[in-house]
Each structure stands twice: as C-alpha cells, then as structure tokens.
Amino acid sequence: MNLNRKNNKITQVSEPTLRRLPGYLFFLEKVREEGVINISAPTIGKELKCDPTQVVKDLSVTGIKGKPRVGYNTYELCHALEDFLGFNRVNEAFLVGAGNLGTALMAYQEHQTLGIKVIAAFDVSEDKIGKHIGGIHVLEYNKLFHLSNRLDVKIAILTTPNSAAQDVAEDLVNCGIKAIWNFTHCNLDLPDNIIVQDTSMSSFAAVLLRRLSDSENQNI
Amino acid sequence: MNLNRKNNKITQVSEPTLRRLPGYLFFLEKVREEGVINISAPTIGKELKCDPTQVVKDLSVTGIKGKPRVGYNTYELCHALEDFLGFNRVNEAFLVGAGNLGTALMAYQEHQTLGIKVIAAFDVSEDKIGKHIGGIHVLEYNKLFHLSNRLDVKIAILTTPNSAAQDVAEDLVNCGIKAIWNFTHCNLDLPDNIIVQDTSMSSFAAVLLRRLSDSENQNI
DNA sequence: TAGATTGTTAATCGATTAACAATC
DNA sequence: TAGATTGTTAATCGATTAACAATC
C-alpha cells in the first residue's frame, strides 16, 4: 500500500523517475555490500551522473527520510526501493513465444534480478514445446487457457512474431492478464485498464546509431 | 550527411523522437506491403496512439515533405526513415560476454532488423569459446585487441557480468570503439566522446510493476 | 557552533499539444 | 471551389534544475 500522496491526492510517480529507480537500487546494493552505512545524494549523483536534487526527489517516493549532513541509510533505502518497485515480491509471469528473444529473457531472468519471474512459457511450434529453458517448461499454447484458470498470474511477456501479437494479447487479456510486457513491434489495441509496456530493442539501436553518426558528422 | 539544420545550426534530434522513429518505420513497412501508397499523419497517429502533430513533427526529421490532403508517400518515407536511422547500412558490432543475454541477442539480431550486426563475439569462459551462435563465432577475449586492429568496428554490445563491465568498456575504447550498447547495471565511466546507450531491462520491469500495483490500489 | 545536506518551493528548460495560415 | 492535411509558430504541460530555509 505504497501510495504517494500530495494534498491527500494520489499521484503517480513519473515514468522517468520510475526508470531511474532500479539504477539507484543496484548501486545502493553494491555500496551496502561494501559496508557503506550512510550515503548522501551528492555522492549517489556523482556516481550515477545525475543532479543531486534529482536524486533527492527520486528517492523521496520511497518515503525514506535522509539526515542532513549524513545522508540516507543504505539498508533502509535498499529495502524501501525493493518494496516500492515490487522487486522483493515474486511477480509471476507467463511468457508467450519461446523464440530467440523469449528464450533469452527466460535465461536472463534466472541470473538477473528483473523483479519478474516467468513460471511458464508457451509456444505453438512443435520443436519448442517440451523444452526446458532456464528451468522453465515450454508448454503448448492451448494449455494457457487451462493453466491461467488455476493460477492467478497477472503479468505476461509477449515475444511472439509481430503477426501473432494482437491475437495472443487478446487471449491473454481473456485469461485475466492485467499487464503485458510487449517486445513485438505490434501496436496492441487492448482495453484501457490493461497495462502495456512496449519495449522495442530497435528504439535503443536507433538512438545509438543516430548519436554515433551525429558525432561523426561533427568533425566535418 | 543527414543533418538537421535550423537557422543553419545543427540540432540533434531529441531522444523521445528517435525512440519513436523505428515504430513509424515498422508500421509504414507493414502498410506499404499491404499496397498503401499514401498515408496521412492522423491515420498514422490513430494506429500508433499518438498526436498527429507529433507525427508530423517527428517525420519532418527525415526531410520528406507530405502533401496536404494526401499525406506522405509510404515508399519515400520508409526509405528516408531507414536512411536516417542507419538501418539500411551494415553497422558492424562486437559483442562481449556470450552469456545468456549475449547469446540471445546474437540469435535475435539474425531475424529482427535491429540495424546492428554482430560480427564477432568474445568471452573469457573456456566452454563458450569456439561456439557458433546465430552464425557468429565466439572468440577468446584477448583476440579482441588483434581483431579490432584489422577491422574498423565502432560499435560494441556489452553483456558481461557487472563486475567486468568497466574494465571491458575501457578495453573497448582502447580498441577504437565509439559507441557501447550497455546491458549491464554498471554506470560506465568513459571519455565524453564515447556514446553509451544504457539498456536496463529492470527499468521496464519497474515501470510495469509499479503501474500494475497503482491500478490495483485504485480499486481500494 | 559551523557547515554540509535534506527537502521544499520557485525558475527554467524542453517536449508535447494547440492554433492557424498555406496548400494541394 | 471546398475542405482536409501539412507545416510552422505559439501555448501548455511536465520534468529537471536552481534557490534557500530547515536541520542535524
């Protein structure tokens, strides 16, 4: 029940802030392991290359108070960040489409703290069904409907081909899924109450390639 | 030489715009294949769920002019977007760290137009060296220095463990790498002229999980 | 106590959205 | 011609940064 209130009105934390929070968490976990008890916003900012005021504002969403001249308690802050982000809970997810990216994410989440745990994967391809990837069973797609009845899973990772994305997404919604992490290039058309997190690898490539050619052109 | 000029001054295209461009490209390629010759900004906006003015402004970076009442020529626009993003060139890259995420990305880029082509992968682990993944050789890490002398590769994908990230990144810079696509959680400290594109999967997970718990709390 | 740091409020900056003239 | 759409300029909105009082 970690709501942010301002004048007693619930305010959503902005997306830029949310995206930065895991960065703080990883850094703070590292320094905490190194034995650092307290850390100031300017110190964090220097390491993560962002404004100390930004750090203070971002961290305030956790509700943790810092002490002037001392900073924040690393243990408290790590705990509060994990709690706020939901990284300390087991957020179970289905994954649909056990292709390259799908298997990658399954293998990845075994070792990296993503906050989301894939508990079952689905595919229509015969040669993928039955496989074990990163400790996860790949099941026949049709089993999704049956399994979702028994388990209360709210999150799905969508790594199908673009052509199947919309249909699968609709199936997922019918199965009670509330949030879809969409790795396809398809613009999903779903009810408003469904949370869709689009994640296109190409967007990152685009920014990187463009910045690279910008920097090359500067020298002309 | 695709520079954006305003009052004859070079202006960088903003990151939000750059991130949206691949989305336009994928959508336009799809409709072009379906035989659509011209498309208007409002039509694109409706499909991609964004403001038509935004679409017009975003697309203007390509230099392509639309016709009032008609819209944009899909062929022209696809071509210009590919060119602007560099997706029609072969942007060769090294990949360091052939672990789960590394191998996944190698397999992925075979099938998806990322705009970036991994031509060699490196790892220190004996049991990865010599493997072929997605048509790419995994080489001994030390070979990096030798190979970078012969080839003019400017991009590197960093998928090592966090603990090795900074050292490897420095090696890459010494090998002439100009842009690093960083998948580790390490905050790389490199010269200013090096382009670092941080891509933390956790950031997306954070946004998704938080939005999900926001929506659950709304119903209390 | 002196001074660094927090935390809040105000100023700035940049991106999105709105308004509207130009145009096909 | 009439009207939809482009493209530019202005207004708005939201996030970042600066200023500063409170505090340990």
CSV table of C-alpha atoms in Angstrom, one decimal, chain A residues 29-212:
chain,number,residue,atom,x,y,z
A,29,GLU,CA,23.1,-2.7,-3.0
A,30,LYS,CA,26.6,-2.6,-4.3
A,31,VAL,CA,27.8,0.0,-1.8
A,32,ARG,CA,25.9,-1.6,1.0
A,33,GLU,CA,27.7,-4.8,0.4
A,34,GLU,CA,30.9,-2.9,0.5
A,35,GLY,CA,30.0,-1.8,4.1
A,36,VAL,CA,28.7,1.7,3.5
A,37,ILE,CA,26.1,2.6,6.1
A,38,ASN,CA,25.1,6.1,5.0
A,39,ILE,CA,25.3,7.8,1.7
A,40,SER,CA,24.4,11.3,0.6
A,41,ALA,CA,22.5,12.4,-2.5
A,42,PRO,CA,25.5,14.2,-4.0
A,43,THR,CA,27.6,11.1,-3.7
A,44,ILE,CA,25.0,9.0,-5.4
A,45,GLY,CA,24.5,11.7,-8.1
A,46,LYS,CA,28.2,11.8,-8.8
A,47,GLU,CA,28.3,8.1,-9.4
A,48,LEU,CA,25.2,7.8,-11.5
A,49,LYS,CA,25.9,11.1,-13.3
A,50,CYS,CA,22.7,12.9,-12.3
A,51,ASP,CA,21.8,16.0,-10.4
A,52,PRO,CA,21.8,15.6,-6.6
A,53,THR,CA,18.4,17.4,-6.4
A,54,GLN,CA,17.1,14.8,-8.8
A,55,VAL,CA,18.4,12.1,-6.6
A,56,VAL,CA,16.7,13.6,-3.5
A,57,LYS,CA,13.4,14.0,-5.4
A,58,ASP,CA,13.5,10.5,-6.9
A,59,LEU,CA,14.3,8.9,-3.5
A,60,SER,CA,11.6,10.7,-1.8
A,61,VAL,CA,9.0,8.4,-3.4
A,62,THR,CA,10.1,5.7,-1.1
A,63,GLY,CA,9.1,7.7,1.9
A,64,ILE,CA,12.6,7.2,3.4
A,65,LYS,CA,13.9,10.4,5.1
A,66,GLY,CA,17.6,11.3,4.9
A,67,LYS,CA,19.5,13.1,7.7
A,68,PRO,CA,21.2,16.5,6.8
A,69,ARG,CA,25.0,16.2,6.8
A,70,VAL,CA,24.7,12.4,6.9
A,71,GLY,CA,22.6,11.3,4.0
A,72,TYR,CA,20.4,8.1,3.7
A,73,ASN,CA,20.8,4.8,5.4
A,74,THR,CA,21.7,2.4,2.7
A,75,TYR,CA,19.9,-0.6,4.3
A,76,GLU,CA,16.7,1.3,4.7
A,77,LEU,CA,16.9,2.7,1.2
A,78,CYS,CA,17.6,-0.6,-0.5
A,79,HIS,CA,14.7,-2.2,1.4
A,80,ALA,CA,12.3,0.7,0.6
A,81,LEU,CA,13.3,0.7,-3.1
A,82,GLU,CA,12.8,-3.0,-3.4
A,83,ASP,CA,9.5,-2.7,-1.8
A,84,PHE,CA,8.4,0.2,-3.8
A,85,LEU,CA,9.4,-1.4,-7.1
A,86,GLY,CA,8.0,-4.8,-6.1
A,87,PHE,CA,11.3,-6.4,-6.6
A,88,ASN,CA,11.1,-8.2,-3.3
A,89,ARG,CA,7.9,-9.9,-4.2
A,90,VAL,CA,7.6,-12.8,-6.6
A,91,ASN,CA,5.8,-11.4,-9.6
A,92,GLU,CA,4.8,-14.4,-11.6
A,93,ALA,CA,4.5,-14.1,-15.3
A,94,PHE,CA,3.6,-16.1,-18.4
A,95,LEU,CA,5.8,-15.8,-21.5
A,96,VAL,CA,4.3,-16.4,-24.9
A,97,GLY,CA,6.7,-17.0,-27.9
A,98,ALA,CA,9.7,-19.1,-27.0
A,99,GLY,CA,11.8,-17.9,-29.9
A,100,ASN,CA,15.2,-16.3,-29.7
A,101,LEU,CA,14.2,-13.3,-27.6
A,102,GLY,CA,11.8,-15.3,-25.5
A,103,THR,CA,14.5,-17.9,-24.6
A,104,ALA,CA,16.9,-15.0,-24.0
A,105,LEU,CA,14.6,-13.4,-21.4
A,106,MET,CA,14.0,-16.7,-19.7
A,107,ALA,CA,17.7,-17.4,-19.4
A,108,TYR,CA,18.3,-13.8,-18.4
A,109,GLN,CA,15.8,-13.6,-15.6
A,110,GLU,CA,17.4,-16.6,-13.9
A,111,HIS,CA,20.5,-14.6,-13.2
A,112,GLN,CA,19.5,-11.0,-13.1
A,113,THR,CA,17.0,-9.5,-10.7
A,114,LEU,CA,14.3,-8.3,-13.0
A,115,GLY,CA,11.5,-8.4,-10.4
A,116,ILE,CA,9.5,-10.6,-12.7
A,117,LYS,CA,9.6,-14.4,-12.7
A,118,VAL,CA,8.5,-16.4,-15.7
A,119,ILE,CA,6.7,-19.5,-14.4
A,120,ALA,CA,5.6,-21.0,-17.7
A,121,ALA,CA,6.3,-20.4,-21.3
A,122,PHE,CA,4.0,-21.1,-24.3
A,123,ASP,CA,4.6,-21.7,-28.0
A,124,VAL,CA,2.8,-23.2,-30.9
A,125,SER,CA,5.9,-24.7,-32.5
A,126,GLU,CA,6.3,-28.4,-32.1
A,127,ASP,CA,10.1,-28.3,-31.8
A,128,LYS,CA,9.9,-25.8,-28.9
A,129,ILE,CA,7.2,-27.5,-26.9
A,130,GLY,CA,8.5,-29.7,-24.1
A,131,LYS,CA,11.9,-27.9,-23.9
A,132,HIS,CA,13.3,-26.7,-20.6
A,133,ILE,CA,14.9,-23.2,-20.8
A,134,GLY,CA,16.4,-21.6,-17.8
A,135,GLY,CA,14.4,-24.0,-15.6
A,136,ILE,CA,11.1,-23.2,-17.3
A,137,HIS,CA,8.9,-25.6,-19.2
A,138,VAL,CA,7.7,-24.6,-22.7
A,139,LEU,CA,4.1,-25.7,-23.0
A,140,GLU,CA,1.7,-26.0,-25.9
A,141,TYR,CA,0.0,-22.6,-26.4
A,142,ASN,CA,-3.5,-24.0,-25.8
A,143,LYS,CA,-2.6,-25.0,-22.3
A,144,LEU,CA,-2.5,-21.3,-21.5
A,145,PHE,CA,-6.3,-21.2,-21.0
A,146,HIS,CA,-6.3,-24.1,-18.7
A,147,LEU,CA,-3.3,-23.0,-16.6
A,148,SER,CA,-4.5,-19.4,-16.2
A,149,ASN,CA,-7.6,-20.8,-14.6
A,150,ARG,CA,-5.7,-22.5,-11.9
A,151,LEU,CA,-3.0,-19.8,-11.3
A,152,ASP,CA,-3.5,-16.2,-10.6
A,153,VAL,CA,-1.0,-14.7,-13.0
A,154,LYS,CA,-1.3,-11.0,-13.8
A,155,ILE,CA,1.7,-10.4,-16.0
A,156,ALA,CA,2.6,-11.7,-19.4
A,157,ILE,CA,5.7,-11.3,-21.6
A,158,LEU,CA,4.9,-11.1,-25.3
A,159,THR,CA,7.7,-12.3,-27.5
A,160,THR,CA,5.8,-13.8,-30.4
A,161,PRO,CA,6.2,-12.8,-34.1
A,162,ASN,CA,4.5,-9.5,-34.9
A,163,SER,CA,1.8,-11.2,-36.9
A,164,ALA,CA,0.5,-13.2,-33.9
A,165,ALA,CA,0.9,-10.4,-31.3
A,166,GLN,CA,-2.6,-8.9,-31.3
A,167,ASP,CA,-4.4,-12.2,-31.2
A,168,VAL,CA,-2.2,-13.6,-28.4
A,169,ALA,CA,-2.6,-10.3,-26.5
A,170,GLU,CA,-6.4,-10.6,-26.6
A,171,ASP,CA,-6.2,-14.2,-25.5
A,172,LEU,CA,-4.0,-13.1,-22.6
A,173,VAL,CA,-6.5,-10.5,-21.5
A,174,ASN,CA,-9.2,-13.1,-21.6
A,175,CYS,CA,-7.1,-15.2,-19.4
A,176,GLY,CA,-7.0,-12.5,-16.7
A,177,ILE,CA,-3.7,-10.9,-17.6
A,178,LYS,CA,-3.5,-7.3,-16.4
A,179,ALA,CA,-0.1,-6.2,-17.7
A,180,ILE,CA,1.7,-7.1,-20.9
A,181,TRP,CA,5.4,-6.6,-21.5
A,182,ASN,CA,5.4,-6.2,-25.2
A,183,PHE,CA,8.6,-7.0,-27.1
A,184,THR,CA,6.9,-7.1,-30.5
A,185,HIS,CA,6.7,-4.2,-32.9
A,186,CYS,CA,2.9,-4.5,-32.9
A,187,ASN,CA,0.8,-1.6,-31.5
A,188,LEU,CA,-1.5,-3.6,-29.3
A,189,ASP,CA,-5.1,-2.5,-29.2
A,190,LEU,CA,-6.5,-3.6,-25.9
A,191,PRO,CA,-8.9,-2.3,-23.2
A,192,ASP,CA,-7.8,0.8,-21.3
A,193,ASN,CA,-7.4,-0.9,-18.0
A,194,ILE,CA,-4.7,-3.3,-19.4
A,195,ILE,CA,-1.1,-2.0,-18.8
A,196,VAL,CA,1.1,-2.4,-21.9
A,197,GLN,CA,4.8,-1.8,-21.5
A,198,ASP,CA,6.3,-1.6,-25.0
A,199,THR,CA,9.9,-2.4,-25.2
A,200,SER,CA,11.5,-2.2,-28.6
A,201,MET,CA,15.1,-3.1,-28.9
A,202,SER,CA,15.2,-1.1,-32.1
A,203,SER,CA,14.5,2.1,-30.3
A,204,PHE,CA,17.8,1.7,-28.4
A,205,ALA,CA,19.6,0.8,-31.6
A,206,ALA,CA,18.1,3.9,-33.3
A,207,VAL,CA,19.3,6.3,-30.6
A,208,LEU,CA,22.8,4.7,-30.5
A,209,LEU,CA,23.2,4.7,-34.3
A,210,ARG,CA,22.0,8.2,-34.7
A,211,ARG,CA,24.1,9.6,-31.9
A,212,LEU,CA,27.1,7.8,-33.5
